[in-house]
Short mmCIF file of C-alpha atoms in Angstrom, two decimals:
data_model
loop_
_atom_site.label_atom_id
_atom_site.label_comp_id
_atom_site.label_asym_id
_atom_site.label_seq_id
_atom_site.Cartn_x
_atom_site.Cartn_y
_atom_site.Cartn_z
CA UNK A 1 -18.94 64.89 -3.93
CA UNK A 2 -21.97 66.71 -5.31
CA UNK A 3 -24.55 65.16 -6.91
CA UNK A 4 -27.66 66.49 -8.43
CA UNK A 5 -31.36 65.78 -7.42
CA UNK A 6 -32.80 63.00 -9.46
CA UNK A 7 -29.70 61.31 -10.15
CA UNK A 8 -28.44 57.62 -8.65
CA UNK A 9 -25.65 57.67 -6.86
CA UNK A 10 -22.59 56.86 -8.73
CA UNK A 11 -19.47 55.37 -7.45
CA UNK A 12 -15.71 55.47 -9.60
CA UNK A 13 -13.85 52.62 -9.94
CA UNK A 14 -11.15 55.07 -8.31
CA UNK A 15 -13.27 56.02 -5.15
CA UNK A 16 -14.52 52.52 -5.27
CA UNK A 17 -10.83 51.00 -4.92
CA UNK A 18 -10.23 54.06 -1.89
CA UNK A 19 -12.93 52.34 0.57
CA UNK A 20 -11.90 50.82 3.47
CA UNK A 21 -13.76 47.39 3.61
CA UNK A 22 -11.44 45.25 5.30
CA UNK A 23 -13.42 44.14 8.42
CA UNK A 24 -10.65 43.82 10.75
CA UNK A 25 -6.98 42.15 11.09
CA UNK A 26 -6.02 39.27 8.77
CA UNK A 27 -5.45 36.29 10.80
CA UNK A 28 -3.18 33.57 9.11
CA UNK A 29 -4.63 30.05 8.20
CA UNK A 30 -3.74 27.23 10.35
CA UNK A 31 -2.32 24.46 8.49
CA UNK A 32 -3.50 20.85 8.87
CA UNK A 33 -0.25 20.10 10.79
CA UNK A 34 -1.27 22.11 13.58
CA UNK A 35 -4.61 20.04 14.40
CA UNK A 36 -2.32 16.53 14.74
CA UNK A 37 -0.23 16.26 18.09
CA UNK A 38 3.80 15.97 17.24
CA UNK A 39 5.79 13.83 19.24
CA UNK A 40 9.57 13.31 19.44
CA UNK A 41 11.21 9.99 18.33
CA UNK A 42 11.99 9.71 22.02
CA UNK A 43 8.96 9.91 23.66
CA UNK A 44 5.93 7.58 23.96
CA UNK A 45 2.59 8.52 23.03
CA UNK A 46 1.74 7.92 26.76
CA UNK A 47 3.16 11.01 27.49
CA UNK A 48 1.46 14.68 27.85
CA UNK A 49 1.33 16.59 25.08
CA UNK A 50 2.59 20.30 25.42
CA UNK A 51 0.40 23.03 25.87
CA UNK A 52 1.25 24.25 21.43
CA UNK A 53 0.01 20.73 20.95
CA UNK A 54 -2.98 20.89 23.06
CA UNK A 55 -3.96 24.06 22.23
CA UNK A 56 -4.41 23.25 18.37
CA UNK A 57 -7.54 20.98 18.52
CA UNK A 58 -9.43 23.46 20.57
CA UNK A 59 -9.86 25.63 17.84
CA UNK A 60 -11.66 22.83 16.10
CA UNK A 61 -14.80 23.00 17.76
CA UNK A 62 -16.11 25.84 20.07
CA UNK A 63 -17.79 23.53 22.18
CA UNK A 64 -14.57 21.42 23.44
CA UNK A 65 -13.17 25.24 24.41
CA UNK A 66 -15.79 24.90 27.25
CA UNK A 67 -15.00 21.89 28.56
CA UNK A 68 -11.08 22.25 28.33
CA UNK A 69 -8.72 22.07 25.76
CA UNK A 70 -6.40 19.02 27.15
CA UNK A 71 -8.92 16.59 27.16
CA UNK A 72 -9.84 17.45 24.08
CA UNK A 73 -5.72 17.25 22.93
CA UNK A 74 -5.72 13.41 24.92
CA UNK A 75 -8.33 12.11 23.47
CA UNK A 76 -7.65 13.10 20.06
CA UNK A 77 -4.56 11.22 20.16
CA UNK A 78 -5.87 8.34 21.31
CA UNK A 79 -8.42 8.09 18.71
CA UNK A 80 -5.66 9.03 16.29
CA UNK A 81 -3.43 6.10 17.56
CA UNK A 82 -5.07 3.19 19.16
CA UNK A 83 -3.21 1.60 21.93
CA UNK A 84 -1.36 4.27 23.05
CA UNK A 85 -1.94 3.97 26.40
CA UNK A 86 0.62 0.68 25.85
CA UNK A 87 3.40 3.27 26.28
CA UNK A 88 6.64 3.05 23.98
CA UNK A 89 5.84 -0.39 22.49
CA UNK A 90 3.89 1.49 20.08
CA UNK A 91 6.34 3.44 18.25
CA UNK A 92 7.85 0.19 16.48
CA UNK A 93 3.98 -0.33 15.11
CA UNK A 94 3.60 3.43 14.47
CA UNK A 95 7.40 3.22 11.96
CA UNK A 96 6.46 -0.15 10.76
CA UNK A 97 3.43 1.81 9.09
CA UNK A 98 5.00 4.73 8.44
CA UNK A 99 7.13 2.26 6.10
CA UNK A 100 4.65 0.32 4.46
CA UNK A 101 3.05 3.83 3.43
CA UNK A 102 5.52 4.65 1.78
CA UNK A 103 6.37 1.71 -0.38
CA UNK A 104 2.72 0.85 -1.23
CA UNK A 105 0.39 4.08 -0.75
CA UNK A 106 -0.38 5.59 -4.62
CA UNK A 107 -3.58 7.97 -2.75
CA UNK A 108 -1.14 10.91 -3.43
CA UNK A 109 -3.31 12.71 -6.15
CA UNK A 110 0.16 13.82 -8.03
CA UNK A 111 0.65 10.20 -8.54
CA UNK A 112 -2.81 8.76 -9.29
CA UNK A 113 -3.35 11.61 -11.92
CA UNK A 114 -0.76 10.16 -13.84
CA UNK A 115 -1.55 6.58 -13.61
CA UNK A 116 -0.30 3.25 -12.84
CA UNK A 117 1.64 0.26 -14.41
CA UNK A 118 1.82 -3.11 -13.76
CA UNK A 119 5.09 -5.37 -15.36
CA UNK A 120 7.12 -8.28 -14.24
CA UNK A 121 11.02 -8.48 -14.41
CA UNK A 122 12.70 -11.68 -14.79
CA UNK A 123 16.60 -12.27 -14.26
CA UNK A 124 18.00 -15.73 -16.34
CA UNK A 125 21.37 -16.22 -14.97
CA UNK A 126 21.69 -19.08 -17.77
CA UNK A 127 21.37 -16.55 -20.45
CA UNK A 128 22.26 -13.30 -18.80
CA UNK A 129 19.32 -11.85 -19.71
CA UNK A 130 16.33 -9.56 -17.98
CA UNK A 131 13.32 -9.72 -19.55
CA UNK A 132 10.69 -7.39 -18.69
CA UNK A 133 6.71 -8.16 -19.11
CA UNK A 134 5.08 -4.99 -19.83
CA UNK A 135 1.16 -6.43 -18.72
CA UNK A 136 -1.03 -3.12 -18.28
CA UNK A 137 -1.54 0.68 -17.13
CA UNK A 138 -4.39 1.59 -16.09
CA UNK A 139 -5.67 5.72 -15.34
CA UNK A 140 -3.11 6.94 -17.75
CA UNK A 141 -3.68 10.86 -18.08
CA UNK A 142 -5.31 11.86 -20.66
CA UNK A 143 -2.80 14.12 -23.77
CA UNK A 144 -4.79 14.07 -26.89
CA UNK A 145 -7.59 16.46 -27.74
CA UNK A 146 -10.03 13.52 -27.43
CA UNK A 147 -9.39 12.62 -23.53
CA UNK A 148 -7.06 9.78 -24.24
CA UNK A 149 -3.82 8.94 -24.99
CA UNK A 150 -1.52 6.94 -27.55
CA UNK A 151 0.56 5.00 -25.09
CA UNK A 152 3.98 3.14 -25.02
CA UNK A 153 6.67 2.49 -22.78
CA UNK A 154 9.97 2.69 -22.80
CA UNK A 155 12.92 1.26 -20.66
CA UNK A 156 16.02 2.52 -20.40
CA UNK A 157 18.81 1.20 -17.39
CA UNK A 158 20.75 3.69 -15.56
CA UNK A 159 23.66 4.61 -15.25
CA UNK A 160 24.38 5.03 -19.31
CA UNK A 161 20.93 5.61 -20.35
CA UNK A 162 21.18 5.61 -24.61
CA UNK A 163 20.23 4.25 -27.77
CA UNK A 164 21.71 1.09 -27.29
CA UNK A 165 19.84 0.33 -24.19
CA UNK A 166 16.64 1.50 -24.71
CA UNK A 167 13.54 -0.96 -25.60
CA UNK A 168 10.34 0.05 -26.63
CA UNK A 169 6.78 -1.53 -26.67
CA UNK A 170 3.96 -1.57 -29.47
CA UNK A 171 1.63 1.57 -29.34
CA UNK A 172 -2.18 1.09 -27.91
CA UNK A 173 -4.04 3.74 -29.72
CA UNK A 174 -6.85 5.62 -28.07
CA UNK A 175 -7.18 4.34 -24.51
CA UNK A 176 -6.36 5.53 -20.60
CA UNK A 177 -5.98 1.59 -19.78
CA UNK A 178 -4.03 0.21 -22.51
CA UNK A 179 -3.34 -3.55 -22.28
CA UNK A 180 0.57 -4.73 -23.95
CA UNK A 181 1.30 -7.98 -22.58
CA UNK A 182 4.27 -7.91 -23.95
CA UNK A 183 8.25 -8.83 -23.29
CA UNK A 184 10.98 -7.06 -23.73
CA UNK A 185 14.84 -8.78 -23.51
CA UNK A 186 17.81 -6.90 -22.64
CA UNK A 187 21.32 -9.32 -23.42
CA UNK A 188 24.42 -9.47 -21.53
CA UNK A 189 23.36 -7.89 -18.78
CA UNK A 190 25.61 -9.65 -15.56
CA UNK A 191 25.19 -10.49 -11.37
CA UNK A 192 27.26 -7.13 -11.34
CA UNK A 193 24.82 -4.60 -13.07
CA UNK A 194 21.86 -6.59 -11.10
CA UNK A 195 23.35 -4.54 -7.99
CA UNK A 196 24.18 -1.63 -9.88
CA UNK A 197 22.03 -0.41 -11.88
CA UNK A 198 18.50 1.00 -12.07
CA UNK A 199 15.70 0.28 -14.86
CA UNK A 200 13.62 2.94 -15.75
CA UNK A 201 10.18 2.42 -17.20
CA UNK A 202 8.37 5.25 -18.72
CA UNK A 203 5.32 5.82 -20.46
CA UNK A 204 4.61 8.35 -23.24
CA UNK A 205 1.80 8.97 -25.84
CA UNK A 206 2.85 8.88 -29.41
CA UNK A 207 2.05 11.96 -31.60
CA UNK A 208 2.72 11.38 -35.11
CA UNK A 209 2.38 15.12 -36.34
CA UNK A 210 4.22 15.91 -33.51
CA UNK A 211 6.90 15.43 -30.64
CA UNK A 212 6.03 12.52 -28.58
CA UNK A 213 4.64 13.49 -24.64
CA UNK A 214 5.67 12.22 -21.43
CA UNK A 215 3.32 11.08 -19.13
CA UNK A 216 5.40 9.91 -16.59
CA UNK A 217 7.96 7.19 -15.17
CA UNK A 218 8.89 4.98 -12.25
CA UNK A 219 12.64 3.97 -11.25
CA UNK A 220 13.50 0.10 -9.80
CA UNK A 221 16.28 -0.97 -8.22
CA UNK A 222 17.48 -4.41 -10.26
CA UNK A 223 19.21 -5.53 -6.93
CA UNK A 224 15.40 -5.58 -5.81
CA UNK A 225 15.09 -8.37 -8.18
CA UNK A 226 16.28 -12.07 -7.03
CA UNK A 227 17.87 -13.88 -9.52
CA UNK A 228 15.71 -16.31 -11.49
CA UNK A 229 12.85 -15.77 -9.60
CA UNK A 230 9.85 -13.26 -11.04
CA UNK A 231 8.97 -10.53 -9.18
CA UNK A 232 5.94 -8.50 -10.00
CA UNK A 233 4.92 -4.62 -9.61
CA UNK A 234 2.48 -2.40 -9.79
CA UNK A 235 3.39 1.24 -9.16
CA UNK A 236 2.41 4.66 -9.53
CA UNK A 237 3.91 6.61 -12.36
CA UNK A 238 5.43 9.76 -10.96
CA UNK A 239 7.19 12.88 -12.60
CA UNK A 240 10.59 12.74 -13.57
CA UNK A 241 12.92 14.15 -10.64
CA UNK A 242 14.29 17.45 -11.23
CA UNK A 243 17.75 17.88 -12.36
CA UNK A 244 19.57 19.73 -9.58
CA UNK A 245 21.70 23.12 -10.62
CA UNK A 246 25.26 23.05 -10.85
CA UNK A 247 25.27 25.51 -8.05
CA UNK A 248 23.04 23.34 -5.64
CA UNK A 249 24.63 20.34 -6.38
CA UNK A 250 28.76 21.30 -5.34
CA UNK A 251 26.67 22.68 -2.52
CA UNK A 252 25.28 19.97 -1.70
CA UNK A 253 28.49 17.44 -2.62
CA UNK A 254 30.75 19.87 -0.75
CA UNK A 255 32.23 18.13 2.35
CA UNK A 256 31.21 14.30 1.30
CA UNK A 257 34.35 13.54 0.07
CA UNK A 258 33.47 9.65 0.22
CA UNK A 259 30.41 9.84 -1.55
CA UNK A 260 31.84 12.12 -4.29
CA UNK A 261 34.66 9.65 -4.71
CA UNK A 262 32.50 6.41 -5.05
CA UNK A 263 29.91 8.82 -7.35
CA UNK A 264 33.57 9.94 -9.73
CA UNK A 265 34.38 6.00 -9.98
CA UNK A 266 30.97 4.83 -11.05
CA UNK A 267 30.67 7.87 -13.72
CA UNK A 268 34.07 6.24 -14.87
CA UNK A 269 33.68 2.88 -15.11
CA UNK A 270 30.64 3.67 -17.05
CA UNK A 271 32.38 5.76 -19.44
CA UNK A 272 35.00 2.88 -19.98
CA UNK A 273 32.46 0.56 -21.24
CA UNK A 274 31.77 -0.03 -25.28
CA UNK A 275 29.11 -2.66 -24.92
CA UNK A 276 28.89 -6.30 -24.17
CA UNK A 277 29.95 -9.49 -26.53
CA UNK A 278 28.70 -12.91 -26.26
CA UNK A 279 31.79 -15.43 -27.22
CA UNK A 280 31.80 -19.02 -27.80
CA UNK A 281 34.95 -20.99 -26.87
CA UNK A 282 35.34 -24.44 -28.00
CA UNK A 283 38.81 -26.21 -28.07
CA UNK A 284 38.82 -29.68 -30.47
CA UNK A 285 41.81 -32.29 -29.30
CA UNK A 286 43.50 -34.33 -32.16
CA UNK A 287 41.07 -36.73 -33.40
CA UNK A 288 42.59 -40.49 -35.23
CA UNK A 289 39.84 -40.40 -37.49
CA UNK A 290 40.98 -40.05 -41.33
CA UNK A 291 37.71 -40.73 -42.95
CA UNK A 292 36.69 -37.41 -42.14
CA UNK A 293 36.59 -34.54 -45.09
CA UNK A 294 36.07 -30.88 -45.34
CA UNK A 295 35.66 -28.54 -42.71
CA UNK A 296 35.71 -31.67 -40.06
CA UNK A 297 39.02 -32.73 -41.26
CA UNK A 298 40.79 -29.25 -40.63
CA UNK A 299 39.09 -29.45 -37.03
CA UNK A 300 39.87 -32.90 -36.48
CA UNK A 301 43.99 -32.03 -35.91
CA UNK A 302 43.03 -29.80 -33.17
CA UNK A 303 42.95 -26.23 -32.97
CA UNK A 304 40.01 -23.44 -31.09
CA UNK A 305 37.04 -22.50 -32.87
CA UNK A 306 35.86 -19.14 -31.75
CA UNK A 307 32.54 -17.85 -31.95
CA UNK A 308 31.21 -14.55 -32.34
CA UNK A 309 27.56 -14.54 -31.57
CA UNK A 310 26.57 -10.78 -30.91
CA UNK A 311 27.47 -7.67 -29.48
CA UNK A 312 24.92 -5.60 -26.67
CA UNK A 313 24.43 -1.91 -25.94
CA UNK A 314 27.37 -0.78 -28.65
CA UNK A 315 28.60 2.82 -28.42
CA UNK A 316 26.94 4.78 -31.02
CA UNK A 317 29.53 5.96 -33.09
CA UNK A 318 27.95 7.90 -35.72
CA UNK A 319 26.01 11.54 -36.12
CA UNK A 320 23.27 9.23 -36.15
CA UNK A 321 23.04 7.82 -33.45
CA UNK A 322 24.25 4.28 -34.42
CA UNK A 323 27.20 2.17 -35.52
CA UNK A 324 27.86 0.32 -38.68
CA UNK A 325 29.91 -2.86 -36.34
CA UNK A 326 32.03 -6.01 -37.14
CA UNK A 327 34.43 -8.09 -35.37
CA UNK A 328 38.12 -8.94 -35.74
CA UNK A 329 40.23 -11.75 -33.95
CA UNK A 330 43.35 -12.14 -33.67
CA UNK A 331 45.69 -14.85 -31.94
CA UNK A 332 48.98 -13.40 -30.51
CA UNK A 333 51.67 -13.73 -30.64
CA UNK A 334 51.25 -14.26 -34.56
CA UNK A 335 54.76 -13.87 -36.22
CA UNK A 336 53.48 -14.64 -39.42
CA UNK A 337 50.33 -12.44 -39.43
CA UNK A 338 47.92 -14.77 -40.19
CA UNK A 339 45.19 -14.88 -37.60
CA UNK A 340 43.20 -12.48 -38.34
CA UNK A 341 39.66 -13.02 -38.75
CA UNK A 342 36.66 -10.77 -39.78
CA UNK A 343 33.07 -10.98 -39.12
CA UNK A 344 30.44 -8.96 -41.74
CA UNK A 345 29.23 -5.22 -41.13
CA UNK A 346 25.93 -5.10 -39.77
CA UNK A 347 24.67 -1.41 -40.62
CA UNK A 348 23.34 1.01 -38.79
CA UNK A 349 22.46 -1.05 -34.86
CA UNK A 350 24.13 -1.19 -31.95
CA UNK A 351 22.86 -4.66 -31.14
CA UNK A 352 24.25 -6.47 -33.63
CA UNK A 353 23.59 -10.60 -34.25
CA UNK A 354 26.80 -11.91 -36.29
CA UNK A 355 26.44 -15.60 -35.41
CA UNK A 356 30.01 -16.21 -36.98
CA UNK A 357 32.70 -19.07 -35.93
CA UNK A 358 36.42 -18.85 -36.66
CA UNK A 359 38.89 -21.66 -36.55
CA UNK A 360 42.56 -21.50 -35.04
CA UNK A 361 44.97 -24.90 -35.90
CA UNK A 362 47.42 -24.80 -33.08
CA UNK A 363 48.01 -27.69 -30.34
CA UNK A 364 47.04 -27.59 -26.65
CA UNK A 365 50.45 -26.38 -25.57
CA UNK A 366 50.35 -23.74 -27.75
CA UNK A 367 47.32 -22.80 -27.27
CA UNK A 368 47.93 -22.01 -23.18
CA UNK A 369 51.18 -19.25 -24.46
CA UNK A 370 48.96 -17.56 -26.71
CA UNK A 371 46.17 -14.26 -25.98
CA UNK A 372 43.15 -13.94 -28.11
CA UNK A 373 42.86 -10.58 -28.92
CA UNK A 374 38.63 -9.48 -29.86
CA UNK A 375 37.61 -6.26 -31.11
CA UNK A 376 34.78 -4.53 -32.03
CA UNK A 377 35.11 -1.65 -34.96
CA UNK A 378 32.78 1.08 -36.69
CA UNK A 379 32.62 0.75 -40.80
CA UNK A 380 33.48 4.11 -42.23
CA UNK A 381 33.42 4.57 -46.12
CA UNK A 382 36.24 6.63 -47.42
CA UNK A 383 38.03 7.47 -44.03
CA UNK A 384 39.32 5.11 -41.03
CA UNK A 385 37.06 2.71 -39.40
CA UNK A 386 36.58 3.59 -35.59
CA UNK A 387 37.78 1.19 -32.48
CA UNK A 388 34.58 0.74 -30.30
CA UNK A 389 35.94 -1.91 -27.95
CA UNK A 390 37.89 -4.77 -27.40
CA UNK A 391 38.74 -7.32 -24.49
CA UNK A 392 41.56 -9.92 -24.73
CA UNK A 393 41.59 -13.65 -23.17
CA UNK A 394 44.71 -15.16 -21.97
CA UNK A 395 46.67 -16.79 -19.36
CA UNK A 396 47.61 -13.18 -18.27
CA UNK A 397 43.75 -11.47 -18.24
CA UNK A 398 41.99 -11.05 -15.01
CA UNK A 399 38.16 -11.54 -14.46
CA UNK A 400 35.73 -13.24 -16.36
CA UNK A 401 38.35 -13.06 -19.49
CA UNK A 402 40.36 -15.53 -17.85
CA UNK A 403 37.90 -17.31 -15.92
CA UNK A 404 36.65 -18.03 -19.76
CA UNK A 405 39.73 -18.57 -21.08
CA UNK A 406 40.23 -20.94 -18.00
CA UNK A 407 37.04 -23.03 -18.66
CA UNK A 408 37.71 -23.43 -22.30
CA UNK A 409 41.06 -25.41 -21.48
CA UNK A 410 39.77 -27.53 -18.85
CA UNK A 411 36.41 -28.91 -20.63
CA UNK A 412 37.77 -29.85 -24.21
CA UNK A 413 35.27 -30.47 -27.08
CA UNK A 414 32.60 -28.30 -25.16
CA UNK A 415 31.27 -24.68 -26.27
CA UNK A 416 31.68 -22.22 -23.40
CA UNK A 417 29.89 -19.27 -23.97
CA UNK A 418 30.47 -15.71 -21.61
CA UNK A 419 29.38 -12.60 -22.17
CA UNK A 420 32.52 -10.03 -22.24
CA UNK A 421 32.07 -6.46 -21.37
CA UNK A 422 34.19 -4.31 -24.00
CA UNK A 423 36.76 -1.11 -23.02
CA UNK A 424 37.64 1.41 -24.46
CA UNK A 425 41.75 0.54 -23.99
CA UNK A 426 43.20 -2.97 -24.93
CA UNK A 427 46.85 -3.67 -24.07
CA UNK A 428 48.96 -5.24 -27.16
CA UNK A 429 46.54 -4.21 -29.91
CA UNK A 430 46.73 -0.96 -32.24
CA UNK A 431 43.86 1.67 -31.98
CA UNK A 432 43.60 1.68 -35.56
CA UNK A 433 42.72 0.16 -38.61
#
């Protein structure tokens, strides 16, 4: 390349790119693994480490290359792990940390960056209820313009997650440590779902001009929780796991036949449940009294009063999202077709509180041939109402149906109240209105 006197030297970008800088081979980066000594679950840390192993922390200093690399590779380790000389004894301490790591640690910064949160969970087997004390986050990231955040949470219980089970807190505007205090109640929730389901708490910041943001979530196993006793946490929010691809997942399904079949049965029994209903049993014996009047008289010849106090976690359904739901009774056999009872509609909830009683005359030894027959229905105005769920009590139901029905003739003149789970299929009742 020529270049004329009196002129600076002027390189291309082309000719530029065309140099040969590169100062020599590219050696690859070690990676922080390779400067910690691996040992097998079999051996004891008394044991010499292989020359890979030893070899690693030499490169860490250029002075311990002089004096030899597998004193260097001994020592480490035991500064690493103190009482190691104490031979295989060890490893029990070494797992027993390993574990309490991983339950309690929140230094990982994908975790602290989103924050922490701090509620209690109580279970009342009384009421079969589990309330949830939302108390405090704290280091929330931020998701406004400003820095900081517009933060709720939500809680939602797994397997079945939906409108009808979710529960939501108050919004704390403008903070990264927002303080709630405050309890939410899920109702009709039994021993059974304690070992079977999950509860997942998440927190979000609330944009009213636009969609609302995930900031992240935790997941808690409600067979952690012991029954009527409160048990407090105070975890680190994480990201919500990925959802694996159809492809991966028969992959990964293919050849656990037992786990698949136990994973097909809960999908099922979920799908066959409508919601919960709390009823109230109450059978009145034949009372002498004849001063009574009114409602008292009709009760005091004897007959079950039935109460309908309120349905849990309905099945939404309408394009909205909810149900418009009321109650019907009946007591079968009924020849003459007149035991049938109906609550109100309660619009648009799927929680509904109907706090209604309904009164049966019949005698005691009636009373054990017949089946009470509950369902739960949609309102739909101008076309057919819609069958959410139902569950019958009898001499001839299983479970808690006729461990109610059971309880109600043995303790006469007392309520008994059960919550009822509701399916989608009732024997000896019509799907339709």
């Amino acid at each position: 390349m020529a270049v004329r006197k009196g002129k600076t030297l002027a390189v291309s970008i082309q000719e530029h790119m065309a140099i040969d800088v590169c100062p020599g081979p590219i050696r690859p980066i070690r990676q922080i693994s390779a400067y910690f000594p691996r040992l097998s679950p079999t051996s004891s840390f008394s044991e010499p480490l292989s020359p890979n192993q030893v070899a690693a922390p030499t490169s860490l200093s250029p002075s311990s290359a002089e004096k030899g690399g597998g004193a260097v590779g001994r020592g480490s380790s035991s500064l690493l792990l103190p009482g190691a000389a104490s031979g295989g004894g060890s490893l029990s301490a070494m797992s027993s940390m390993d574990t309490s790591i991983e339950i309690d640690s929140c230094d990982s910064d994908d975790n602290t960056a989103l924050g922490t949160l701090e509620f209690e969970l109580l279970y009342d087997r009384a009421t079969s209820s589990l309330h949830c004390t939302v108390i405090k986050a704290k280091g929330l990231k931020p998701m406004d313009f400003n820095g900081l955040s517009d933060p709720y949470v939500k809680l939602h219980l797994l397997p079945g997650a939906c409108k009808a089970n979710k529960l939501k807190t108050k919004t704390v505007r403008n903070t990264l440590n927002p303080v709630w205090n405050e309890t939410l109640t899920y109702c009709g929730i039994t021993e059974e779902d304690m070992y079977r389901k999950t509860l997942r708490v998440s927190v979000c910041d609330e944009d009213k001009l636009t969609h609302n943001e995930f900031i992240g979530e935790s997941r808690v196993a409600l067979r952690r929780v012991k029954l009527d006793q409160t048990k407090r946490f105070n975890i680190c929010l994480e990201h919500p796991p990925p959802l694996p691809s159809p492809t991966a997942m028969s992959t990964a399904l293919r050849g656990i036949s037992c786990y698949l079949r136990e994973w097909e049965t809960e999908q099922m029994r979920s799908l066959e449940e409508r919601g919960r209903l709390l009823l109230c049993l109450q059978y009145f014996p034949p009372s002498s009294d004849g001063d009574v009047k009114g409602e008292a008289k009709e009760r005091a010849r004897g007959g079950l009063c039935v109460g309908v106090k309120r349905c849990a976690h309905l099945a939404a359904m309408d394009v909205n999202g909810f149900s418009d739901p009321y109650v019907k009774t009946y007591l079968k056999p009924d020849v003459q077709k007149k035991s049938k009872h109906k609550t109100a509609v309660i619009k648009k909830t799927l929680n509904p509180e109907f706090n209604e009683e309904f009164f049966y005359e019949i005698t005691f030894s009636e009373l054990a041939t017949k089946t009470l027959e509950v369902t739960v229905w949609d309102y739909d105005l101008g076309k057919s109402n819609d069958f959410i769920g139902g569950v019958s009590l009898g001499c001839h139901s299983q479970g808690d149906p006729l461990q109610h029905w059971i309880d109600c003739l043995k303790n006469k003149g007392t309520k008994v109240e059960r919550w009822h789970t509701l399916t989608n299929e009732l024997p000896g009742s019509t799907l339709q209105e």
